Short mmCIF file of C-alpha atoms and ligand atoms in Angstrom, two decimals:
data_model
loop_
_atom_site.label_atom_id
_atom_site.label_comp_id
_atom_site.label_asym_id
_atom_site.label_seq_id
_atom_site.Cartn_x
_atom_site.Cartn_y
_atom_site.Cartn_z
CA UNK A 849 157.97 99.76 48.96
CA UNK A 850 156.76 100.43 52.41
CA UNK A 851 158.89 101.94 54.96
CA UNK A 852 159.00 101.34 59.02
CA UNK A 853 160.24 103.11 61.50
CA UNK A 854 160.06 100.86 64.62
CA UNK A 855 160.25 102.53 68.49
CA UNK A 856 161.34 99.56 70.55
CA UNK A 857 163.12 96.79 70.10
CA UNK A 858 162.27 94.50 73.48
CA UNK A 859 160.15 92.17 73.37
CA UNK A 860 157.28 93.11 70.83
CA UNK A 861 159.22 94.65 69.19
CA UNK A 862 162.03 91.81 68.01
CA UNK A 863 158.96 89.61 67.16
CA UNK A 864 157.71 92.33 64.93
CA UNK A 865 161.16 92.62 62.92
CA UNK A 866 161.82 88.97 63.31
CA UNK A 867 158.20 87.96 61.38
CA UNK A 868 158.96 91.11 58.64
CA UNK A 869 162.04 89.94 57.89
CA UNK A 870 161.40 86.38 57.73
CA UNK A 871 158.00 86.68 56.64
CA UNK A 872 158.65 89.08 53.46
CA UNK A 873 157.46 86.56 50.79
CA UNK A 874 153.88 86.10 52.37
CA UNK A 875 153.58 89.55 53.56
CA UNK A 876 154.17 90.73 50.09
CA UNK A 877 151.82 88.09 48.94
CA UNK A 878 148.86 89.90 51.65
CA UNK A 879 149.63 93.60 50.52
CA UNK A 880 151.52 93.54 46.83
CA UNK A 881 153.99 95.57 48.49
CA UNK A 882 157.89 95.07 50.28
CA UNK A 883 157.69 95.92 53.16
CA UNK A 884 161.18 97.05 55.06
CA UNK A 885 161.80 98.16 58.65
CA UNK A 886 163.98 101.49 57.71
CA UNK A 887 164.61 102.22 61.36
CA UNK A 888 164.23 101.32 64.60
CA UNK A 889 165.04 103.28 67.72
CA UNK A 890 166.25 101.87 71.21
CA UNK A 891 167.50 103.48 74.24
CA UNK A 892 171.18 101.58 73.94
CA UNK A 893 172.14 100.51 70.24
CA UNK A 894 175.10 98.78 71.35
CA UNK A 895 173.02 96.16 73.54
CA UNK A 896 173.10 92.71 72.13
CA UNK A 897 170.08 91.91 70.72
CA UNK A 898 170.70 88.40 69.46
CA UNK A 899 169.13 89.70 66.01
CA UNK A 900 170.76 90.04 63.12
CA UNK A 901 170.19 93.94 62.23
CA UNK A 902 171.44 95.65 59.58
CA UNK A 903 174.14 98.74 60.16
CA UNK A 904 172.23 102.03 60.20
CA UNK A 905 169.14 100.76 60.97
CA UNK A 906 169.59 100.97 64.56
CA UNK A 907 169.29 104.64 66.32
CA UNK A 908 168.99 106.55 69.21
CA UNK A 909 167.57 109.43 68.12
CA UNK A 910 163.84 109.69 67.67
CA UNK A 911 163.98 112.12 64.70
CA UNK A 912 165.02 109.47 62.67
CA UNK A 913 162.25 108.09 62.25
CA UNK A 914 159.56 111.09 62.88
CA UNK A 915 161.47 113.54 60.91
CA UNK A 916 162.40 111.18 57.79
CA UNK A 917 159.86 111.72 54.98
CA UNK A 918 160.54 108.14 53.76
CA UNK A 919 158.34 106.64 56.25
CA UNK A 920 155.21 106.01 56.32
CA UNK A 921 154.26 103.94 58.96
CA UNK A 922 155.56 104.47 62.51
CA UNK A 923 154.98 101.06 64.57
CA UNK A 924 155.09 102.13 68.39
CA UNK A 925 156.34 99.39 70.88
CA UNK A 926 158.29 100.78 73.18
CA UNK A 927 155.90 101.19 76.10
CA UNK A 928 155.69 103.91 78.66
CA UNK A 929 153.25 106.64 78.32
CA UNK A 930 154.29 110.46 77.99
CA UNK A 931 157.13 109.90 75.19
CA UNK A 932 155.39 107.19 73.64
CA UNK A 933 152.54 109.65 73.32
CA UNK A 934 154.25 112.66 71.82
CA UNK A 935 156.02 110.41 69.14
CA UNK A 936 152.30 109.17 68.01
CA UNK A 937 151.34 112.43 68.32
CA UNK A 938 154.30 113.41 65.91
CA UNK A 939 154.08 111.09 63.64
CA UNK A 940 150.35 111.33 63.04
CA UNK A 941 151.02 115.10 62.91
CA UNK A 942 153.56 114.54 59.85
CA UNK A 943 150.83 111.98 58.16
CA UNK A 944 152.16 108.86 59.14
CA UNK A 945 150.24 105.80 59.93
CA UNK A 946 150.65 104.17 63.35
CA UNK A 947 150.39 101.01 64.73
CA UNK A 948 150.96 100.42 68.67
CA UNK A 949 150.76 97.80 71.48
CA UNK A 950 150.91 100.65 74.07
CA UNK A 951 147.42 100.53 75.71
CA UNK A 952 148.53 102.60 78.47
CA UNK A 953 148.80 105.31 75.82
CA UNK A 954 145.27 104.36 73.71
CA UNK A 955 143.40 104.17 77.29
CA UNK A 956 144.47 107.45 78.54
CA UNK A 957 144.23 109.40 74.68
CA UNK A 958 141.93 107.25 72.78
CA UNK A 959 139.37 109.64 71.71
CA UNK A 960 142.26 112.42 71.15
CA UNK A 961 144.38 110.45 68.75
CA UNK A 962 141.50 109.03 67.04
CA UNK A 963 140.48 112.22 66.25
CA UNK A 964 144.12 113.33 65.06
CA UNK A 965 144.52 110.10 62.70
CA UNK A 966 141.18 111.46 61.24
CA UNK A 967 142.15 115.02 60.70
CA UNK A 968 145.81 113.82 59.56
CA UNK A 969 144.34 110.80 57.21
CA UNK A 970 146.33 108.28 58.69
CA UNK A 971 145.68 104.63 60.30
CA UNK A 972 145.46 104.47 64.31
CA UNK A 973 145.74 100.88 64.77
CA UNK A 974 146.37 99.04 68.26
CA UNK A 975 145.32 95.51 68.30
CA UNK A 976 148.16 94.12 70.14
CA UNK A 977 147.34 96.93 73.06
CA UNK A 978 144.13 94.19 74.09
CA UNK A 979 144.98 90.50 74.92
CA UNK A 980 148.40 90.27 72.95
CA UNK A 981 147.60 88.00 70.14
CA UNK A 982 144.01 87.76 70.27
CA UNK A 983 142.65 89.48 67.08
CA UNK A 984 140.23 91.20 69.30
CA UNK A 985 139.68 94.77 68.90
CA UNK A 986 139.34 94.22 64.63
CA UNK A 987 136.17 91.58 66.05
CA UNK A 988 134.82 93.80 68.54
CA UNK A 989 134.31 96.33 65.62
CA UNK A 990 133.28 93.88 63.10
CA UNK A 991 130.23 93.04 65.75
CA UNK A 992 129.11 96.64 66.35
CA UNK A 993 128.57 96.86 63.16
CA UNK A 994 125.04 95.34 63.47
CA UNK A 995 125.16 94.28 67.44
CA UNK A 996 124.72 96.21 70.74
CA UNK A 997 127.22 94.80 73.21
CA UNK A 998 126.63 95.29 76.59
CA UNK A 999 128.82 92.75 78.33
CA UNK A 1000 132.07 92.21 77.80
CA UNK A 1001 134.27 90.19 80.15
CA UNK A 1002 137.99 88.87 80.28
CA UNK A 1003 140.94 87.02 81.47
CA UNK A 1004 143.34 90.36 79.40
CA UNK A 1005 146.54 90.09 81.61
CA UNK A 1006 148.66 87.10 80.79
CA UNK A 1007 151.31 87.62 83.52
CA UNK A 1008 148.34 87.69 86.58
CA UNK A 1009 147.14 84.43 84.67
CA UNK A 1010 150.48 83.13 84.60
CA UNK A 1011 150.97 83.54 88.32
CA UNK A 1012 147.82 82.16 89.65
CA UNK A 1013 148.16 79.17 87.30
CA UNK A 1014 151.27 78.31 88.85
CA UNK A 1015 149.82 79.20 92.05
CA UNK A 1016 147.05 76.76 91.67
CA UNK A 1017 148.38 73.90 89.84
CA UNK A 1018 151.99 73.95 90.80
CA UNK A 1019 151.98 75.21 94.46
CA UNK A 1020 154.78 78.31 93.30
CA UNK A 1021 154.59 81.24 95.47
CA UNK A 1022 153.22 84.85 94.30
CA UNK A 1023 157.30 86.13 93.77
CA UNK A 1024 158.35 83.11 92.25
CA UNK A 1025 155.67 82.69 89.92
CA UNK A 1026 156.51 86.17 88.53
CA UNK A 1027 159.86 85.98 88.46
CA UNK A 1028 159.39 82.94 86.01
CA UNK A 1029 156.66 85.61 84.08
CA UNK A 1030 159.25 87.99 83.85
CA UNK A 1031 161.59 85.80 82.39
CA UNK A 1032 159.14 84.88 79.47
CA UNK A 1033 158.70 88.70 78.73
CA UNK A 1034 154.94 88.77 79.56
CA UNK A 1035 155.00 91.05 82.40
CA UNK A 1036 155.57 94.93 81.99
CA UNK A 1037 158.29 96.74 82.54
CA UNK A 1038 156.93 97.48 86.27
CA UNK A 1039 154.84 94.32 86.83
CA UNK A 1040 153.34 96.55 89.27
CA UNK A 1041 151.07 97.40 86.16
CA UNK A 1042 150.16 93.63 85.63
CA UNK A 1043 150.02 92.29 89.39
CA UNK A 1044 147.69 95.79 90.89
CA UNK A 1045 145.51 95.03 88.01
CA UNK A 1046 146.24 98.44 86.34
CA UNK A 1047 147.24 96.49 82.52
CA UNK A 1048 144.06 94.86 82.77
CA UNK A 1049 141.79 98.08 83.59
CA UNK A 1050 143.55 99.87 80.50
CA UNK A 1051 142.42 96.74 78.58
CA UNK A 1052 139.28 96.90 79.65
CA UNK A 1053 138.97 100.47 79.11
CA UNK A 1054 139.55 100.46 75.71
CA UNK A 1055 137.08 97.28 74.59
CA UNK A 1056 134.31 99.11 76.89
CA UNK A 1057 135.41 102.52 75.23
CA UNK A 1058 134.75 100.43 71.29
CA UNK A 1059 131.71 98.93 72.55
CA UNK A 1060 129.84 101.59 74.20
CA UNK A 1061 131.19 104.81 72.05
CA UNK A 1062 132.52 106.72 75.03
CA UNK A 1063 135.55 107.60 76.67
CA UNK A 1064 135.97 104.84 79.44
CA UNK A 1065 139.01 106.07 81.11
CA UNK A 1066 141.26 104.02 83.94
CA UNK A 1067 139.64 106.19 86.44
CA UNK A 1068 136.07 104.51 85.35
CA UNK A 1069 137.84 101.16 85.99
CA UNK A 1070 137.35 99.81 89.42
CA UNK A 1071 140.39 97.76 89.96
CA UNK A 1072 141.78 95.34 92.34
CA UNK A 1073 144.88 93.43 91.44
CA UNK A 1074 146.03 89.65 93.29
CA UNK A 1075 148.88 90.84 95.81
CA UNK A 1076 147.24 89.78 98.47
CA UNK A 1077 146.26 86.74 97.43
CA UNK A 1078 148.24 83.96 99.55
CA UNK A 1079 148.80 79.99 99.75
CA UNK A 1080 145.96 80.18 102.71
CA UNK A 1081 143.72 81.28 100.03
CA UNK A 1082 144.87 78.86 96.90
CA UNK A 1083 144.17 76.27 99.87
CA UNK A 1084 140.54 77.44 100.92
CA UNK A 1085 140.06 78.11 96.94
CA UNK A 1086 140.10 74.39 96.26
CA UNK A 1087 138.17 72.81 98.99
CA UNK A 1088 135.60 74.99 97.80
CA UNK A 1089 136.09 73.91 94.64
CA UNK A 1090 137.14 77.35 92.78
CA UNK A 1091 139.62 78.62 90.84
CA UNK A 1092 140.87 82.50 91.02
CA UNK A 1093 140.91 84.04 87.74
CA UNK A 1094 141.84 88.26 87.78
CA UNK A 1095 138.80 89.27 85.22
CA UNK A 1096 138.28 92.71 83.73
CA UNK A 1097 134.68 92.96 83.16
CA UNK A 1098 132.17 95.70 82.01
CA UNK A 1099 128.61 96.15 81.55
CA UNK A 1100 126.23 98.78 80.51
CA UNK A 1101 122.58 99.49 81.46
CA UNK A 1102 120.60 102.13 79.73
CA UNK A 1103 123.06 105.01 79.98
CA UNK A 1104 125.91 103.91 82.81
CA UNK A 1105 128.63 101.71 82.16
CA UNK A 1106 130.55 99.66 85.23
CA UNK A 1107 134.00 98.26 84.84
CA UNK A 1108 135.91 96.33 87.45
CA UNK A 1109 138.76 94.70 87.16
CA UNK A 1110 138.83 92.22 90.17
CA UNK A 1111 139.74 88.22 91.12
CA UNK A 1112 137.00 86.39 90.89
CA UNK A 1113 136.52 82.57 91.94
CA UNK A 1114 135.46 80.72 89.16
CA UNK A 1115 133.47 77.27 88.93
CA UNK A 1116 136.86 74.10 88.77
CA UNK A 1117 134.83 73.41 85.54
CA UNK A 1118 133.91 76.52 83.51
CA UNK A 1119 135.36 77.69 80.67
CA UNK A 1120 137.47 80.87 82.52
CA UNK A 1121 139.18 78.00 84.63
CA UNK A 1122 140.28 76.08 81.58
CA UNK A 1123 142.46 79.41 80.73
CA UNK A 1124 146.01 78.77 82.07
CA UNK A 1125 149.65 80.07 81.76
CA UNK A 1126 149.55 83.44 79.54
CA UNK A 1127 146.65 82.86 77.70
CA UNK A 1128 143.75 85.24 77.45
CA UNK A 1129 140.14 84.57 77.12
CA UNK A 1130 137.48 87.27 75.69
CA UNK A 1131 133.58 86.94 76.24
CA UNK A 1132 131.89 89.46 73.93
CA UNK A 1133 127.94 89.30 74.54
CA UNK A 1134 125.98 90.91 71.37
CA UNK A 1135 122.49 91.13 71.70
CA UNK A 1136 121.86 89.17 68.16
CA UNK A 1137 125.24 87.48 68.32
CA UNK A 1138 124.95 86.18 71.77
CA UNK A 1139 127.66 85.03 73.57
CA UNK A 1140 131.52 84.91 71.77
CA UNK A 1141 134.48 83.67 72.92
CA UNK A 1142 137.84 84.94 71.85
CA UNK A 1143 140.68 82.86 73.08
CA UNK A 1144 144.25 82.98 72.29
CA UNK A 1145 147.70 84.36 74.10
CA UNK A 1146 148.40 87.53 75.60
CA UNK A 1147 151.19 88.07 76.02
CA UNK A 1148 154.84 87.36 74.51
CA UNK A 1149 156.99 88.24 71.30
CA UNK A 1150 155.48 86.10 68.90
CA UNK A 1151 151.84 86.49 69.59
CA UNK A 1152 152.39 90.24 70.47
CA UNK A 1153 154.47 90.97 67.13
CA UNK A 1154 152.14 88.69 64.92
CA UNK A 1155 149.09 91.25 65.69
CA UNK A 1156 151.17 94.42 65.48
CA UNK A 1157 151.79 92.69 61.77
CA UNK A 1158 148.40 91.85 61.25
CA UNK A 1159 147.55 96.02 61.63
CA UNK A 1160 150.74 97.11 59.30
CA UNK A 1161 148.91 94.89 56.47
CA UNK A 1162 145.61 96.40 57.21
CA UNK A 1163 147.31 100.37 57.56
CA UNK A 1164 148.62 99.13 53.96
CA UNK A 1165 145.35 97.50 52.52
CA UNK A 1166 143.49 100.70 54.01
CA UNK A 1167 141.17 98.64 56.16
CA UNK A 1168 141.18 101.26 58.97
CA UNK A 1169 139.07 103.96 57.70
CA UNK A 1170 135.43 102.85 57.84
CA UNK A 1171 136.05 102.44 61.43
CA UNK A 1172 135.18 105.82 63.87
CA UNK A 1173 135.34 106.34 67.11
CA UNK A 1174 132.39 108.72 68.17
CA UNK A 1175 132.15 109.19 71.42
CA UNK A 1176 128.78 109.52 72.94
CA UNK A 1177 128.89 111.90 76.14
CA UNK A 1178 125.47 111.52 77.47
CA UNK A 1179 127.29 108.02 78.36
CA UNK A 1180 128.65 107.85 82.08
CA UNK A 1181 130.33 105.46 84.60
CA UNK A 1182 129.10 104.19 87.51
CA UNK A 1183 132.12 102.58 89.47
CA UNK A 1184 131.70 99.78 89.71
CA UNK A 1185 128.06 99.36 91.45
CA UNK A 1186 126.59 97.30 88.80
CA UNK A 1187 128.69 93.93 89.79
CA UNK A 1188 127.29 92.23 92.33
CA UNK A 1189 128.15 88.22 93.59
CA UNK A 1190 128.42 86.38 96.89
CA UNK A 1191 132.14 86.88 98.23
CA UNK A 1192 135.20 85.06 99.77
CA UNK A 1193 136.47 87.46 102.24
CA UNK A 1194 140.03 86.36 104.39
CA UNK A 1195 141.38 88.31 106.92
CA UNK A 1196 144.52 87.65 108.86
CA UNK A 1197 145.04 89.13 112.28
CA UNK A 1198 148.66 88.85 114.27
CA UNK A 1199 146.92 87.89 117.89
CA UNK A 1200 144.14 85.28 118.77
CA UNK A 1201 141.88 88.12 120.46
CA UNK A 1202 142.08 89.86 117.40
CA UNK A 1203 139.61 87.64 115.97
CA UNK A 1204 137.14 88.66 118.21
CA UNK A 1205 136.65 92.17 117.11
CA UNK A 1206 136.77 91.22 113.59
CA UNK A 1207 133.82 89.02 114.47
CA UNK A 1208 132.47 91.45 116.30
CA UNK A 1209 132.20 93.78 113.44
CA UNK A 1210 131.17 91.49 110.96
CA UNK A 1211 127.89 90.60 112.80
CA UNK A 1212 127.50 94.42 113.08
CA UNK A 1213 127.92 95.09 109.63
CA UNK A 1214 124.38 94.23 108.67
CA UNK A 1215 126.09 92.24 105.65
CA UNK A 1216 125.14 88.00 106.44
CA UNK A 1217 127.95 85.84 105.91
CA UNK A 1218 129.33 82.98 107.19
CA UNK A 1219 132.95 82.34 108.68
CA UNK A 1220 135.37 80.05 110.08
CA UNK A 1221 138.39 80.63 111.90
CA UNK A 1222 141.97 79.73 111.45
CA UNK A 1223 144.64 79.87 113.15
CA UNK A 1224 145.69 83.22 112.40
CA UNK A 1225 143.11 83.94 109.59
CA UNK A 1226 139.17 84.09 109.44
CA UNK A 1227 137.77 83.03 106.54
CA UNK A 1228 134.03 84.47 105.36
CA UNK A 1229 131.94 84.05 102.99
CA UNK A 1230 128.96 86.86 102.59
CA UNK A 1231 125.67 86.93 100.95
CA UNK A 1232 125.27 88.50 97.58
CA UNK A 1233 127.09 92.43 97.59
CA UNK A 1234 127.97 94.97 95.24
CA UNK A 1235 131.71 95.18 94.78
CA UNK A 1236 131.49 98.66 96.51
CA UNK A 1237 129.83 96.94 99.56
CA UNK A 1238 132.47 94.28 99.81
CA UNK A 1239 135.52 97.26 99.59
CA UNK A 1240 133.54 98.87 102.30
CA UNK A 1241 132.87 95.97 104.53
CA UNK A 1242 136.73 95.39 104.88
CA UNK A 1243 137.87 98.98 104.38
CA UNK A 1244 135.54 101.00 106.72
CA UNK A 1245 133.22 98.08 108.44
CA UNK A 1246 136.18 96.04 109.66
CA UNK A 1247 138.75 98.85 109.31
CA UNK A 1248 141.21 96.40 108.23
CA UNK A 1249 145.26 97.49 107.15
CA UNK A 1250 145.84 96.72 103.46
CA UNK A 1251 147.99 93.38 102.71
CA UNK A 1252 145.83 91.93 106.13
CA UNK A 1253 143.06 90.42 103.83
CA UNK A 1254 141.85 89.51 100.57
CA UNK A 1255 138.67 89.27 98.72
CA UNK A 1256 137.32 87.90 95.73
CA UNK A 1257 133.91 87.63 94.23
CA UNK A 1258 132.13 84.53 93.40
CA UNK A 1259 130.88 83.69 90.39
CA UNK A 1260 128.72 80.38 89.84
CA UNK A 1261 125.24 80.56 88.14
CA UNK A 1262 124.50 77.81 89.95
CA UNK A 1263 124.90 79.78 93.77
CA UNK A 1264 122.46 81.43 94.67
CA UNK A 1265 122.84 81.94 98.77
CA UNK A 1266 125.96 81.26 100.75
CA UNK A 1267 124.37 78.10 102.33
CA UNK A 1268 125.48 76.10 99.39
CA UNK A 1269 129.02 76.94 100.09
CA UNK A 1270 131.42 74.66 102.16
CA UNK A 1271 133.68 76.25 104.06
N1 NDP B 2345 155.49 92.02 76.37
C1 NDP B 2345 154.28 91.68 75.94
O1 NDP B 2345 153.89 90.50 75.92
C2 NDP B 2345 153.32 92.73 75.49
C3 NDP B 2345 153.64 94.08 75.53
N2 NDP B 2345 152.74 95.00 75.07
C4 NDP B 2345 153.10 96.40 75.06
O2 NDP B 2345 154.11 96.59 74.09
C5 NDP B 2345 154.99 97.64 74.48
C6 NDP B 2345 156.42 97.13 74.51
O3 NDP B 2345 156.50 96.11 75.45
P1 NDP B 2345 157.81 95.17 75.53
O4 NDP B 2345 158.30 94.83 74.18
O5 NDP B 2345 157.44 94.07 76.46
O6 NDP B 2345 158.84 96.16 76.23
P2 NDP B 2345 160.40 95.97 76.42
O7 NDP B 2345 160.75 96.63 77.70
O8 NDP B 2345 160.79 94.55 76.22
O9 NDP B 2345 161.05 96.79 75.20
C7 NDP B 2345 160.99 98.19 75.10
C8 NDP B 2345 161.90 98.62 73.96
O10 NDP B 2345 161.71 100.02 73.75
C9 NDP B 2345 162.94 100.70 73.86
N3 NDP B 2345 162.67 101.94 74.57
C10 NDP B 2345 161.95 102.09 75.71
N4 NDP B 2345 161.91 103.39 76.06
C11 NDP B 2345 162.61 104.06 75.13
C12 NDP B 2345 162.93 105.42 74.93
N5 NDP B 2345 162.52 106.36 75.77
N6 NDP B 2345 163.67 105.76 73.84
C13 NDP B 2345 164.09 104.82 72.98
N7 NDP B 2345 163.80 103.51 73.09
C14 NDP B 2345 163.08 103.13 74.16
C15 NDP B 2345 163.87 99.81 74.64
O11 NDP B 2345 165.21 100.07 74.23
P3 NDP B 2345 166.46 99.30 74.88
O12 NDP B 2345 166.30 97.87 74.42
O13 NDP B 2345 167.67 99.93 74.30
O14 NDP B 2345 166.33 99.44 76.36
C16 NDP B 2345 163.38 98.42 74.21
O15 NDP B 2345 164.01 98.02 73.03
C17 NDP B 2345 154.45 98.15 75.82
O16 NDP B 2345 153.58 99.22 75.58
C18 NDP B 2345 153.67 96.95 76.34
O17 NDP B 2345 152.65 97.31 77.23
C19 NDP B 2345 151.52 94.66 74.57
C20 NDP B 2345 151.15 93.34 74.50
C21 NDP B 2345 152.01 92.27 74.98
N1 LIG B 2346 152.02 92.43 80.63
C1 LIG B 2346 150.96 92.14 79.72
C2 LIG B 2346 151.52 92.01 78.33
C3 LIG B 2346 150.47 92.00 77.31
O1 LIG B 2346 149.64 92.89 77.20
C4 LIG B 2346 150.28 90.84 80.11
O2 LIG B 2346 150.86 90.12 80.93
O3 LIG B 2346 149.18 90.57 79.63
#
């Protein structure tokens, strides 16, 4: 018999007792062994839960669980960071196994509790941390076996996909959109996380911390969420024949690594404009593999809980210990400089002779572009830029207030100079 102490019982975690407990027969068929969720703390265990839990299971107090020799695997889904940290910490510390979802707590202490599960014995497992149910993080290491990946690139946030979709296709505003995300339990507990593009940066992190054996923190993440993307845009978007997409992407050249997450404007027909709603989509480039596409959901209870179940059968099977994270320190970031693209650049201005000096600026800028104006906006389009140079041109060049423009970089193999854009 194996025993589970569960922290959390929202979203993740209800799909993750609803599949043990309904799934017993075939998950004892995968491991030869019952498996039983002996605890499971929550905040209030007199909420309503709609599940049908049995008395005693429930607590409030976290000792139940990290204290109580009877467990042996500690499944961590109750999000946050610095409490959700020191019970992993704990329970590795007492020799339990742990499985998570949190990436905010692998991307920030990845190499640390790696390192602890090693010293401890014990399975460090997080698959559901990286594009939900997307068995992702168990292929990523399955390819570096015998591949160098350099490139990795992805649609990881399921609510910012969700929004834009509707967006897009449906004509929703930005609030309602993720109101209705909210509702479907994709978005974080502050969907700050998901719409500033902080969720996908930690995601990114970690698959560009696997690939390359370093430490790729947040901090190495350049990131840019879609807040400021309006209707104006989604309008300009599709007479130009592009789709917005937020991306977390990363690259590595010789010994620097860049990761960025950022909207981008994707071709109507390529495969990242296909994605819609919550789903995810993974592009994994290894140099005898090629290219690899990993697509799936990314969010929600029953995607989310089945790959938190997939990594309690493989703590139980032991398939977590051939796996280790070295990390290589001669490896370093360079923010960001290593993306470059031709970019849509909007910027709104409250008065008509406004426009003038944003002009005015732009031609002094040194960066070529081409623009049109609105009637309170001024759309651009520049030539090819790094995503530093684009910050800068609107930041510093233009000196423009935050929330008074939006950017996004292009991507099209097909464009090459911004004289084969219509705007
Ligand atoms: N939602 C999703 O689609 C996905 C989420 N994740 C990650 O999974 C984790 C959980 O997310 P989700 O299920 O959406 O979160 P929810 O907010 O839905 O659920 C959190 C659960 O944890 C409990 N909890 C939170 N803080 C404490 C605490 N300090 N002490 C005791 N119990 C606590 C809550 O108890 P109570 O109910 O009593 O308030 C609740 O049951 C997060 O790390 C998230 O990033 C990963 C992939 C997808
Ligand atoms: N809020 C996240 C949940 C899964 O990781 C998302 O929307 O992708």
């Amino acid at each position: 018999m194996i025993k589970l102490g569960v922290l959390g019982l929202g979203t993740v975690g209800s799909g993750v007792y609803e599949i043990v407990k309904y799934r017993s027969d075939m998950l004892k068929k995968a491991t030869g062994e019952d498996i039983e969720i002996a605890k499971i703390l929550v905040r209030d265990s007199s909420k309503d839960r709609g599940l049908d839990v049995a008395e005693g299971v429930m607590t409030e107090n976290p000792d139940d669980i990290l204290d109580n020799p009877e467990i042996d695997i500690v499944v961590e889904v109750m999000g946050g960071i610095d409490k959700a940290y020191s019970y992993i910490v704990r329970a590795l510390k007492a020799g339990k196994h742990v499985v998570t979802a949190n990436k905010a707590v692998i991307s920030l202490h990845m190499e640390e509790l790696h390192k602890l599960a090693e010293e401890n014995n014990c399975g460090l497992l997080y698959e559901a941390s990286v594009a939900g149910g997307i068995p992702i993080i168990k292929n990523l290491k399955e390819i570096l076996k015998i591949n160098k990946v350099d490139d990795i690139k992805g649609i990881l946030n399921g609510t910012t996909n969700f929004i834009l979709t509707k967006m897009y296709d449906e004509d929703l505003s930005f609030e309602e959109a993720l109101s209705l995300a909210h509702k479907y339990g994709y978005a974080e507990a502050d969907p700050t996380d998901d719409v500033e593009g902080y969720d996908a940066a930690r995601k990114i992190s970690i698959l560009a911390s696997l690939a390359y054996g370093t430490h790729a923190s947040i901090d190495d993440v350049l990131c840019y969420g879609i807040t400021s993307i309006r209707t104006i845009d989604v309008v300009e978007f599709k007479k130009m024949g592009f789709v917005p997409k937020l991306l977390g992407c990363s690259t590595r050249r010789d010994n620097s690594f860049s990761a960025i997450v950022e909207p981008i404007l994707v071709e109507e027909n390529s495969m990242f404009a296909s994605v819609k709603d919550a789903f995810n989509l993974v592009d994994v480039l290894g140099d005898n593999l090629g290219e690899l596409e990993f697509y799936g959901k990314g969010a929600g209870k029953e995607p989310t809980g089945n790959a938190v179940v997939m990594d309690i059968i493989d703590i139980i099977l032991k398939n977590y210990s051939e796996f280790k994270f070295e990390v290589d320190k001669s490896i370093s970031s360079d923010k960001g400089n290593l993306f470059t693209g031709l970019h849509y650049l909007r910027v709104s201005v409250d008065r008509e002779e406004d426009k003038a000096a944003v002009v005015e600026k732009l031609n002094a800028s040194g960066v070529q572009c081409k623009y049109k104006e609105l009637e309170r906006d001024i759309i651009i389009v520049t030539e090819r830029i790094s995503s530093n140079r684009i910050e800068k041109l609107a930041k510093e060049d233009l000196g423009l207030a935050k929330k008074t423009f939006a950017y996004l970089r292009i991507e099209s193999e097909s464009l090459v100079s911004i004289d084969q854009l219509n705007i």
